[in-house]
């Protein structure tokens, strides 16, 4: 079996021990320039250019053709996408899956709509990898990963929702309340796969405490945690230390957001995916 793991770039390009992941890039687009969210993108430079650029900006999901190219060469495709509640990426992947099966009738393709993004997609990729290593067959893997998604969650602390509002992915009223200096919005990916703002916190310290409390409320009890951040190593490490103090045995990693998540989470943003 030649199995391939495929994800759109909102999963933040991370590596697995013994297997490659093929990433399908989203794009970040301004009046002046188009950024492709691949491994060559310099996200810091992109954010600096975006903050200087007065005009509009937005994003675009991959097309079916991009997903199709990524599937090429596999007889089994295990894919994962950003939430269909905010992006067309999942739909494009489903169209591509259909076309791939037409081209190669023996091929098996499964795409999971995470109703989430970023580090929660990382947890899913790790789960696919684990199940393959355990020698599970295609149907078992699909069933188990769907079940796993009931036990993974995404919460966040963001200092700005400007880019969400600009793209009509959150209401202007919600975005405005966060724009105030020093205010962080803490919330989660809703069951529908949209942004749900839950608390406004004054200052990062309070926001980080709020994240820990939210994890406990949502049933975290020592499972895996994946933290990603947009140029906020300090905040992410401080959160990691607070968690380690409570659950010393936990499996935790901290890594940077890449292009797409950096664009929406903006400077200082922290995303936390965890198992319940
Ligand atoms: O198709 C496109 O153009 C991409 C649209 C993506 C919109 C959402 C990106 C979210 C990035 C920000 C914080 C977490 C929010 C969670 C909501 C599910 C990460």
PDB file of C-alpha atoms and ligand atoms in Angstrom:
ATOM      1  CA  UNK A   1       0.000   0.000   0.000  1.00  0.00           C
ATOM      2  CA  UNK A   2       1.379   3.410  -0.978  1.00  0.00           C
ATOM      3  CA  UNK A   3      -0.325   5.690   1.519  1.00  0.00           C
ATOM      4  CA  UNK A   4       0.033   9.440   1.400  1.00  0.00           C
ATOM      5  CA  UNK A   5      -0.850  11.982   4.074  1.00  0.00           C
ATOM      6  CA  UNK A   6      -2.179  15.202   2.580  1.00  0.00           C
ATOM      7  CA  UNK A   7      -3.195  18.406   4.357  1.00  0.00           C
ATOM      8  CA  UNK A   8      -3.871  21.975   3.372  1.00  0.00           C
ATOM      9  CA  UNK A   9      -1.287  24.464   4.576  1.00  0.00           C
ATOM     10  CA  UNK A  10      -3.409  25.694   7.477  1.00  0.00           C
ATOM     11  CA  UNK A  11      -1.924  22.670   9.314  1.00  0.00           C
ATOM     12  CA  UNK A  12       1.357  24.648   9.580  1.00  0.00           C
ATOM     13  CA  UNK A  13       3.868  22.334   7.838  1.00  0.00           C
ATOM     14  CA  UNK A  14       5.195  20.175  10.587  1.00  0.00           C
ATOM     15  CA  UNK A  15       7.077  16.925  10.190  1.00  0.00           C
ATOM     16  CA  UNK A  16       6.276  13.424  11.378  1.00  0.00           C
ATOM     17  CA  UNK A  17       8.948  10.895  12.468  1.00  0.00           C
ATOM     18  CA  UNK A  18       8.869   8.473   9.586  1.00  0.00           C
ATOM     19  CA  UNK A  19       6.462   9.889   7.028  1.00  0.00           C
ATOM     20  CA  UNK A  20       6.163  12.923   4.793  1.00  0.00           C
ATOM     21  CA  UNK A  21       3.066  15.058   4.640  1.00  0.00           C
ATOM     22  CA  UNK A  22       2.162  16.680   1.324  1.00  0.00           C
ATOM     23  CA  UNK A  23       0.861  20.187   1.910  1.00  0.00           C
ATOM     24  CA  UNK A  24      -1.576  21.944  -0.419  1.00  0.00           C
ATOM     25  CA  UNK A  25      -1.055  25.705  -0.090  1.00  0.00           C
ATOM     26  CA  UNK A  26      -3.672  28.340   0.594  1.00  0.00           C
ATOM     27  CA  UNK A  27      -2.891  31.865  -0.553  1.00  0.00           C
ATOM     28  CA  UNK A  28      -2.790  35.236   1.128  1.00  0.00           C
ATOM     29  CA  UNK A  29      -3.589  38.021  -1.324  1.00  0.00           C
ATOM     30  CA  UNK A  30      -3.180  41.793  -1.155  1.00  0.00           C
ATOM     31  CA  UNK A  31      -3.718  44.476  -3.792  1.00  0.00           C
ATOM     32  CA  UNK A  32       0.027  44.312  -4.454  1.00  0.00           C
ATOM     33  CA  UNK A  33       1.099  40.745  -3.977  1.00  0.00           C
ATOM     34  CA  UNK A  34       0.132  37.122  -3.653  1.00  0.00           C
ATOM     35  CA  UNK A  35       1.769  34.917  -1.011  1.00  0.00           C
ATOM     36  CA  UNK A  36       1.714  31.140  -1.415  1.00  0.00           C
ATOM     37  CA  UNK A  37       1.674  29.415   1.961  1.00  0.00           C
ATOM     38  CA  UNK A  38       4.384  26.863   1.191  1.00  0.00           C
ATOM     39  CA  UNK A  39       7.577  26.012   3.088  1.00  0.00           C
ATOM     40  CA  UNK A  40       9.455  28.846   1.327  1.00  0.00           C
ATOM     41  CA  UNK A  41       7.148  31.566   2.650  1.00  0.00           C
ATOM     42  CA  UNK A  42       8.671  33.975   5.165  1.00  0.00           C
ATOM     43  CA  UNK A  43       5.653  34.608   7.399  1.00  0.00           C
ATOM     44  CA  UNK A  44       7.374  37.363   9.381  1.00  0.00           C
ATOM     45  CA  UNK A  45       8.160  39.323   6.247  1.00  0.00           C
ATOM     46  CA  UNK A  46       4.616  38.758   5.000  1.00  0.00           C
ATOM     47  CA  UNK A  47       3.105  40.169   8.213  1.00  0.00           C
ATOM     48  CA  UNK A  48       5.460  43.175   8.071  1.00  0.00           C
ATOM     49  CA  UNK A  49       4.462  43.868   4.467  1.00  0.00           C
ATOM     50  CA  UNK A  50       0.780  43.434   5.306  1.00  0.00           C
ATOM     51  CA  UNK A  51       0.992  45.946   8.135  1.00  0.00           C
ATOM     52  CA  UNK A  52       2.491  48.504   5.728  1.00  0.00           C
ATOM     53  CA  UNK A  53      -0.024  47.815   2.981  1.00  0.00           C
ATOM     54  CA  UNK A  54      -3.040  50.125   3.159  1.00  0.00           C
ATOM     55  CA  UNK A  55      -5.351  48.276   0.779  1.00  0.00           C
ATOM     56  CA  UNK A  56      -7.430  45.151   1.179  1.00  0.00           C
ATOM     57  CA  UNK A  57      -6.192  41.675   1.820  1.00  0.00           C
ATOM     58  CA  UNK A  58      -7.750  38.271   1.792  1.00  0.00           C
ATOM     59  CA  UNK A  59      -7.101  34.577   1.384  1.00  0.00           C
ATOM     60  CA  UNK A  60      -7.927  31.874  -1.125  1.00  0.00           C
ATOM     61  CA  UNK A  61      -8.301  28.158  -0.606  1.00  0.00           C
ATOM     62  CA  UNK A  62      -6.682  25.588  -2.886  1.00  0.00           C
ATOM     63  CA  UNK A  63      -8.626  24.432  -5.922  1.00  0.00           C
ATOM     64  CA  UNK A  64      -9.544  20.810  -6.667  1.00  0.00           C
ATOM     65  CA  UNK A  65      -6.613  20.654  -9.119  1.00  0.00           C
ATOM     66  CA  UNK A  66      -4.143  21.511  -6.349  1.00  0.00           C
ATOM     67  CA  UNK A  67      -5.481  18.729  -4.123  1.00  0.00           C
ATOM     68  CA  UNK A  68      -5.493  16.333  -7.087  1.00  0.00           C
ATOM     69  CA  UNK A  69      -1.796  16.986  -7.796  1.00  0.00           C
ATOM     70  CA  UNK A  70      -1.023  16.286  -4.154  1.00  0.00           C
ATOM     71  CA  UNK A  71      -2.808  12.889  -4.302  1.00  0.00           C
ATOM     72  CA  UNK A  72      -0.800  11.765  -7.348  1.00  0.00           C
ATOM     73  CA  UNK A  73       1.245   8.600  -6.813  1.00  0.00           C
ATOM     74  CA  UNK A  74      -0.809   7.261  -3.894  1.00  0.00           C
ATOM     75  CA  UNK A  75      -3.185   4.328  -3.825  1.00  0.00           C
ATOM     76  CA  UNK A  76      -4.407   5.400  -0.389  1.00  0.00           C
ATOM     77  CA  UNK A  77      -4.885   9.059   0.473  1.00  0.00           C
ATOM     78  CA  UNK A  78      -5.528  10.164   4.043  1.00  0.00           C
ATOM     79  CA  UNK A  79      -6.345  13.855   3.907  1.00  0.00           C
ATOM     80  CA  UNK A  80      -7.242  16.570   6.349  1.00  0.00           C
ATOM     81  CA  UNK A  81      -8.648  20.033   5.747  1.00  0.00           C
ATOM     82  CA  UNK A  82      -9.381  23.308   7.475  1.00  0.00           C
ATOM     83  CA  UNK A  83     -12.993  23.813   8.623  1.00  0.00           C
ATOM     84  CA  UNK A  84     -15.627  23.822   5.889  1.00  0.00           C
ATOM     85  CA  UNK A  85     -17.409  26.395   8.064  1.00  0.00           C
ATOM     86  CA  UNK A  86     -14.906  29.087   7.032  1.00  0.00           C
ATOM     87  CA  UNK A  87     -13.159  27.858   3.881  1.00  0.00           C
ATOM     88  CA  UNK A  88     -13.826  26.130   0.577  1.00  0.00           C
ATOM     89  CA  UNK A  89     -10.763  23.923   0.989  1.00  0.00           C
ATOM     90  CA  UNK A  90     -12.714  20.845   2.130  1.00  0.00           C
ATOM     91  CA  UNK A  91     -15.160  21.073  -0.796  1.00  0.00           C
ATOM     92  CA  UNK A  92     -12.278  21.355  -3.254  1.00  0.00           C
ATOM     93  CA  UNK A  93     -10.674  18.284  -1.677  1.00  0.00           C
ATOM     94  CA  UNK A  94     -13.914  16.289  -1.998  1.00  0.00           C
ATOM     95  CA  UNK A  95     -14.184  17.184  -5.710  1.00  0.00           C
ATOM     96  CA  UNK A  96     -10.555  16.127  -6.146  1.00  0.00           C
ATOM     97  CA  UNK A  97     -11.193  12.835  -4.317  1.00  0.00           C
ATOM     98  CA  UNK A  98     -14.052  12.023  -6.699  1.00  0.00           C
ATOM     99  CA  UNK A  99     -11.884  12.775  -9.719  1.00  0.00           C
ATOM    100  CA  UNK A 100      -8.967  10.748  -8.326  1.00  0.00           C
ATOM    101  CA  UNK A 101     -11.233   7.703  -7.853  1.00  0.00           C
ATOM    102  CA  UNK A 102     -12.443   8.102 -11.457  1.00  0.00           C
ATOM    103  CA  UNK A 103      -8.867   8.146 -12.670  1.00  0.00           C
ATOM    104  CA  UNK A 104      -7.721   5.272 -10.452  1.00  0.00           C
ATOM    105  CA  UNK A 105     -10.718   3.059  -9.594  1.00  0.00           C
ATOM    106  CA  UNK A 106      -8.728   1.062  -7.031  1.00  0.00           C
ATOM    107  CA  UNK A 107      -7.563   4.129  -5.110  1.00  0.00           C
ATOM    108  CA  UNK A 108      -9.015   4.923  -1.689  1.00  0.00           C
ATOM    109  CA  UNK A 109      -9.299   8.554  -0.639  1.00  0.00           C
ATOM    110  CA  UNK A 110     -10.583   9.918   2.650  1.00  0.00           C
ATOM    111  CA  UNK A 111     -10.660  13.594   3.598  1.00  0.00           C
ATOM    112  CA  UNK A 112     -11.501  14.671   7.131  1.00  0.00           C
ATOM    113  CA  UNK A 113     -13.177  18.052   7.599  1.00  0.00           C
ATOM    114  CA  UNK A 114     -11.721  19.028  10.982  1.00  0.00           C
ATOM    115  CA  UNK A 115     -14.212  21.879  11.607  1.00  0.00           C
ATOM    116  CA  UNK A 116     -11.028  23.423  12.969  1.00  0.00           C
ATOM    117  CA  UNK A 117      -7.530  24.198  11.790  1.00  0.00           C
ATOM    118  CA  UNK A 118      -3.841  24.615  12.722  1.00  0.00           C
ATOM    119  CA  UNK A 119      -2.639  22.446  15.596  1.00  0.00           C
ATOM    120  CA  UNK A 120      -5.825  20.344  15.653  1.00  0.00           C
ATOM    121  CA  UNK A 121      -4.956  19.253  12.103  1.00  0.00           C
ATOM    122  CA  UNK A 122      -1.505  18.368  13.421  1.00  0.00           C
ATOM    123  CA  UNK A 123      -3.118  16.029  15.992  1.00  0.00           C
ATOM    124  CA  UNK A 124      -5.109  14.376  13.190  1.00  0.00           C
ATOM    125  CA  UNK A 125      -1.997  13.875  11.038  1.00  0.00           C
ATOM    126  CA  UNK A 126      -0.212  12.298  14.005  1.00  0.00           C
ATOM    127  CA  UNK A 127      -3.216  10.003  14.530  1.00  0.00           C
ATOM    128  CA  UNK A 128      -3.211   8.906  10.842  1.00  0.00           C
ATOM    129  CA  UNK A 129       0.507   8.194  11.179  1.00  0.00           C
ATOM    130  CA  UNK A 130       0.022   6.162  14.367  1.00  0.00           C
ATOM    131  CA  UNK A 131      -2.814   4.106  12.857  1.00  0.00           C
ATOM    132  CA  UNK A 132      -0.759   3.347   9.737  1.00  0.00           C
ATOM    133  CA  UNK A 133       2.165   2.251  11.905  1.00  0.00           C
ATOM    134  CA  UNK A 134      -0.206  -0.029  13.805  1.00  0.00           C
ATOM    135  CA  UNK A 135      -1.069  -1.655  10.473  1.00  0.00           C
ATOM    136  CA  UNK A 136      -4.745  -0.645  10.493  1.00  0.00           C
ATOM    137  CA  UNK A 137      -6.576  -0.891   7.168  1.00  0.00           C
ATOM    138  CA  UNK A 138      -8.230   2.024   5.351  1.00  0.00           C
ATOM    139  CA  UNK A 139     -11.745   1.525   6.780  1.00  0.00           C
ATOM    140  CA  UNK A 140     -10.464   1.162  10.335  1.00  0.00           C
ATOM    141  CA  UNK A 141      -8.345   4.294   9.978  1.00  0.00           C
ATOM    142  CA  UNK A 142     -11.289   6.361   8.673  1.00  0.00           C
ATOM    143  CA  UNK A 143     -13.569   5.169  11.482  1.00  0.00           C
ATOM    144  CA  UNK A 144     -10.971   5.718  14.197  1.00  0.00           C
ATOM    145  CA  UNK A 145      -9.947   9.160  13.062  1.00  0.00           C
ATOM    146  CA  UNK A 146     -13.595  10.299  12.888  1.00  0.00           C
ATOM    147  CA  UNK A 147     -14.058   9.038  16.437  1.00  0.00           C
ATOM    148  CA  UNK A 148     -10.807  10.760  17.509  1.00  0.00           C
ATOM    149  CA  UNK A 149     -12.142  14.115  16.241  1.00  0.00           C
ATOM    150  CA  UNK A 150     -14.790  13.982  19.011  1.00  0.00           C
ATOM    151  CA  UNK A 151     -11.926  14.112  21.503  1.00  0.00           C
ATOM    152  CA  UNK A 152      -9.795  16.878  19.997  1.00  0.00           C
ATOM    153  CA  UNK A 153     -10.433  20.600  20.458  1.00  0.00           C
ATOM    154  CA  UNK A 154      -9.050  23.974  19.463  1.00  0.00           C
ATOM    155  CA  UNK A 155      -8.994  27.088  21.598  1.00  0.00           C
ATOM    156  CA  UNK A 156      -7.183  30.378  21.025  1.00  0.00           C
ATOM    157  CA  UNK A 157      -6.067  33.734  22.378  1.00  0.00           C
ATOM    158  CA  UNK A 158      -5.999  36.517  19.777  1.00  0.00           C
ATOM    159  CA  UNK A 159      -5.073  40.182  20.029  1.00  0.00           C
ATOM    160  CA  UNK A 160      -6.911  41.207  16.872  1.00  0.00           C
ATOM    161  CA  UNK A 161      -9.723  39.912  14.710  1.00  0.00           C
ATOM    162  CA  UNK A 162      -9.183  42.519  11.978  1.00  0.00           C
ATOM    163  CA  UNK A 163      -8.352  40.022   9.275  1.00  0.00           C
ATOM    164  CA  UNK A 164     -11.285  37.814  10.247  1.00  0.00           C
ATOM    165  CA  UNK A 165     -13.606  40.839   9.984  1.00  0.00           C
ATOM    166  CA  UNK A 166     -12.040  42.037   6.714  1.00  0.00           C
ATOM    167  CA  UNK A 167     -12.902  38.704   5.163  1.00  0.00           C
ATOM    168  CA  UNK A 168     -16.412  38.541   6.593  1.00  0.00           C
ATOM    169  CA  UNK A 169     -15.535  35.538   8.773  1.00  0.00           C
ATOM    170  CA  UNK A 170     -16.567  37.178  12.032  1.00  0.00           C
ATOM    171  CA  UNK A 171     -19.030  39.999  12.704  1.00  0.00           C
ATOM    172  CA  UNK A 172     -17.580  43.563  12.823  1.00  0.00           C
ATOM    173  CA  UNK A 173     -19.060  44.040  16.330  1.00  0.00           C
ATOM    174  CA  UNK A 174     -17.110  41.068  17.702  1.00  0.00           C
ATOM    175  CA  UNK A 175     -13.928  42.246  15.961  1.00  0.00           C
ATOM    176  CA  UNK A 176     -14.255  45.795  17.298  1.00  0.00           C
ATOM    177  CA  UNK A 177     -14.352  44.697  20.940  1.00  0.00           C
ATOM    178  CA  UNK A 178     -11.007  42.953  20.500  1.00  0.00           C
ATOM    179  CA  UNK A 179      -9.208  45.770  18.692  1.00  0.00           C
ATOM    180  CA  UNK A 180      -8.754  47.696  21.945  1.00  0.00           C
ATOM    181  CA  UNK A 181      -5.114  47.745  23.019  1.00  0.00           C
ATOM    182  CA  UNK A 182      -4.197  44.957  25.414  1.00  0.00           C
ATOM    183  CA  UNK A 183      -7.473  43.051  25.039  1.00  0.00           C
ATOM    184  CA  UNK A 184      -7.282  39.407  24.000  1.00  0.00           C
ATOM    185  CA  UNK A 185     -10.200  37.347  22.914  1.00  0.00           C
ATOM    186  CA  UNK A 186     -10.180  33.797  24.196  1.00  0.00           C
ATOM    187  CA  UNK A 187     -12.481  31.388  22.441  1.00  0.00           C
ATOM    188  CA  UNK A 188     -12.785  28.142  20.574  1.00  0.00           C
ATOM    189  CA  UNK A 189     -13.605  26.505  17.290  1.00  0.00           C
ATOM    190  CA  UNK A 190     -17.382  25.951  17.571  1.00  0.00           C
ATOM    191  CA  UNK A 191     -19.130  22.672  16.760  1.00  0.00           C
ATOM    192  CA  UNK A 192     -20.017  24.211  13.380  1.00  0.00           C
ATOM    193  CA  UNK A 193     -16.378  25.002  12.708  1.00  0.00           C
ATOM    194  CA  UNK A 194     -16.581  28.759  13.159  1.00  0.00           C
ATOM    195  CA  UNK A 195     -14.864  31.190  15.510  1.00  0.00           C
ATOM    196  CA  UNK A 196     -16.625  31.413  18.867  1.00  0.00           C
ATOM    197  CA  UNK A 197     -15.479  34.248  21.080  1.00  0.00           C
ATOM    198  CA  UNK A 198     -15.952  33.386  24.766  1.00  0.00           C
ATOM    199  CA  UNK A 199     -13.970  35.791  26.964  1.00  0.00           C
ATOM    200  CA  UNK A 200     -12.305  39.179  26.673  1.00  0.00           C
ATOM    201  CA  UNK A 201      -9.197  39.287  28.829  1.00  0.00           C
ATOM    202  CA  UNK A 202      -7.119  42.331  29.750  1.00  0.00           C
ATOM    203  CA  UNK A 203      -3.488  41.455  29.142  1.00  0.00           C
ATOM    204  CA  UNK A 204      -1.785  38.274  28.018  1.00  0.00           C
ATOM    205  CA  UNK A 205      -1.232  36.828  31.516  1.00  0.00           C
ATOM    206  CA  UNK A 206      -4.965  36.742  32.131  1.00  0.00           C
ATOM    207  CA  UNK A 207      -5.588  35.343  28.665  1.00  0.00           C
ATOM    208  CA  UNK A 208      -3.146  32.485  29.287  1.00  0.00           C
ATOM    209  CA  UNK A 209      -4.791  31.683  32.630  1.00  0.00           C
ATOM    210  CA  UNK A 210      -8.125  31.725  30.844  1.00  0.00           C
ATOM    211  CA  UNK A 211      -6.821  29.225  28.258  1.00  0.00           C
ATOM    212  CA  UNK A 212      -5.778  26.802  31.017  1.00  0.00           C
ATOM    213  CA  UNK A 213      -9.167  27.171  32.734  1.00  0.00           C
ATOM    214  CA  UNK A 214     -10.976  26.630  29.420  1.00  0.00           C
ATOM    215  CA  UNK A 215      -9.004  23.446  28.778  1.00  0.00           C
ATOM    216  CA  UNK A 216     -10.027  22.078  32.177  1.00  0.00           C
ATOM    217  CA  UNK A 217     -13.674  23.017  31.573  1.00  0.00           C
ATOM    218  CA  UNK A 218     -13.581  21.249  28.215  1.00  0.00           C
ATOM    219  CA  UNK A 219     -12.358  18.024  29.797  1.00  0.00           C
ATOM    220  CA  UNK A 220      -8.574  18.142  29.374  1.00  0.00           C
ATOM    221  CA  UNK A 221      -6.945  15.646  31.724  1.00  0.00           C
ATOM    222  CA  UNK A 222      -3.366  15.143  30.608  1.00  0.00           C
ATOM    223  CA  UNK A 223      -3.557  14.088  26.940  1.00  0.00           C
ATOM    224  CA  UNK A 224      -1.609  15.526  24.001  1.00  0.00           C
ATOM    225  CA  UNK A 225      -1.339  19.302  23.583  1.00  0.00           C
ATOM    226  CA  UNK A 226      -0.093  21.114  20.461  1.00  0.00           C
ATOM    227  CA  UNK A 227       0.490  24.874  20.800  1.00  0.00           C
ATOM    228  CA  UNK A 228       1.189  27.120  17.822  1.00  0.00           C
ATOM    229  CA  UNK A 229       1.847  30.848  17.932  1.00  0.00           C
ATOM    230  CA  UNK A 230       2.368  33.806  15.651  1.00  0.00           C
ATOM    231  CA  UNK A 231       5.734  35.240  16.726  1.00  0.00           C
ATOM    232  CA  UNK A 232       4.869  34.838  20.390  1.00  0.00           C
ATOM    233  CA  UNK A 233       7.408  32.318  21.647  1.00  0.00           C
ATOM    234  CA  UNK A 234       7.276  33.970  25.066  1.00  0.00           C
ATOM    235  CA  UNK A 235       3.512  33.618  25.559  1.00  0.00           C
ATOM    236  CA  UNK A 236       3.499  30.086  24.142  1.00  0.00           C
ATOM    237  CA  UNK A 237       6.355  28.950  26.437  1.00  0.00           C
ATOM    238  CA  UNK A 238       4.738  30.528  29.447  1.00  0.00           C
ATOM    239  CA  UNK A 239       1.516  28.640  28.675  1.00  0.00           C
ATOM    240  CA  UNK A 240       3.517  25.447  28.173  1.00  0.00           C
ATOM    241  CA  UNK A 241       5.172  25.868  31.610  1.00  0.00           C
ATOM    242  CA  UNK A 242       1.835  26.435  33.365  1.00  0.00           C
ATOM    243  CA  UNK A 243       0.467  23.267  31.773  1.00  0.00           C
ATOM    244  CA  UNK A 244       3.580  21.210  32.569  1.00  0.00           C
ATOM    245  CA  UNK A 245       3.316  22.299  36.211  1.00  0.00           C
ATOM    246  CA  UNK A 246      -0.189  20.844  36.375  1.00  0.00           C
ATOM    247  CA  UNK A 247       0.392  17.749  34.198  1.00  0.00           C
ATOM    248  CA  UNK A 248       4.135  16.914  34.313  1.00  0.00           C
ATOM    249  CA  UNK A 249       3.760  13.796  32.135  1.00  0.00           C
ATOM    250  CA  UNK A 250       1.939  15.452  29.259  1.00  0.00           C
ATOM    251  CA  UNK A 251       2.981  15.169  25.584  1.00  0.00           C
ATOM    252  CA  UNK A 252       3.274  18.804  24.520  1.00  0.00           C
ATOM    253  CA  UNK A 253       4.886  20.663  21.632  1.00  0.00           C
ATOM    254  CA  UNK A 254       5.194  24.340  20.733  1.00  0.00           C
ATOM    255  CA  UNK A 255       5.727  25.474  17.137  1.00  0.00           C
ATOM    256  CA  UNK A 256       5.254  28.556  14.952  1.00  0.00           C
ATOM    257  CA  UNK A 257       2.219  29.321  12.820  1.00  0.00           C
ATOM    258  CA  UNK A 258       2.921  29.515   9.121  1.00  0.00           C
ATOM    259  CA  UNK A 259       1.304  31.776   6.514  1.00  0.00           C
ATOM    260  CA  UNK A 260      -2.422  31.154   6.695  1.00  0.00           C
ATOM    261  CA  UNK A 261      -2.705  30.800  10.473  1.00  0.00           C
ATOM    262  CA  UNK A 262      -0.366  33.782  10.950  1.00  0.00           C
ATOM    263  CA  UNK A 263      -2.577  35.921   8.729  1.00  0.00           C
ATOM    264  CA  UNK A 264      -5.746  35.157  10.717  1.00  0.00           C
ATOM    265  CA  UNK A 265      -4.295  34.682  14.217  1.00  0.00           C
ATOM    266  CA  UNK A 266      -2.174  37.865  13.673  1.00  0.00           C
ATOM    267  CA  UNK A 267       0.862  38.933  15.719  1.00  0.00           C
ATOM    268  CA  UNK A 268       0.870  37.409  19.191  1.00  0.00           C
ATOM    269  CA  UNK A 269      -1.925  34.926  18.468  1.00  0.00           C
ATOM    270  CA  UNK A 270      -1.806  31.569  20.243  1.00  0.00           C
ATOM    271  CA  UNK A 271      -3.677  28.413  19.197  1.00  0.00           C
ATOM    272  CA  UNK A 272      -3.980  25.367  21.424  1.00  0.00           C
ATOM    273  CA  UNK A 273      -5.191  21.958  20.312  1.00  0.00           C
ATOM    274  CA  UNK A 274      -5.694  19.284  22.928  1.00  0.00           C
ATOM    275  CA  UNK A 275      -7.239  15.893  23.591  1.00  0.00           C
ATOM    276  CA  UNK A 276     -10.071  15.377  26.074  1.00  0.00           C
TER     277      UNK A 276
HETATM  278  O1  LIG B   1     -10.457  29.607   2.279  1.00  0.00           O
HETATM  279  C1  LIG B   1      -9.824  30.539   2.777  1.00  0.00           C
HETATM  280  O2  LIG B   1      -9.580  31.576   2.169  1.00  0.00           O
HETATM  281  C2  LIG B   1      -9.284  30.365   4.187  1.00  0.00           C
HETATM  282  C3  LIG B   1     -10.172  30.889   5.262  1.00  0.00           C
HETATM  283  C4  LIG B   1      -9.683  30.561   6.642  1.00  0.00           C
HETATM  284  C5  LIG B   1     -10.385  31.230   7.782  1.00  0.00           C
HETATM  285  C6  LIG B   1     -10.023  30.761   9.163  1.00  0.00           C
HETATM  286  C7  LIG B   1      -8.584  30.671   9.500  1.00  0.00           C
HETATM  287  C8  LIG B   1      -8.284  30.432  10.953  1.00  0.00           C
HETATM  288  C9  LIG B   1      -6.822  30.473  11.308  1.00  0.00           C
HETATM  289  C10 LIG B   1      -7.151  31.481  13.581  1.00  0.00           C
HETATM  290  C11 LIG B   1      -7.678  31.224  14.914  1.00  0.00           C
HETATM  291  C12 LIG B   1      -8.533  30.036  15.196  1.00  0.00           C
HETATM  292  C13 LIG B   1      -9.994  30.166  14.849  1.00  0.00           C
HETATM  293  C14 LIG B   1     -10.702  28.847  14.820  1.00  0.00           C
HETATM  294  C15 LIG B   1     -11.955  28.816  14.048  1.00  0.00           C
HETATM  295  C16 LIG B   1     -12.302  27.455  13.523  1.00  0.00           C
HETATM  296  C17 LIG B   1      -6.541  30.394  12.761  1.00  0.00           C
END
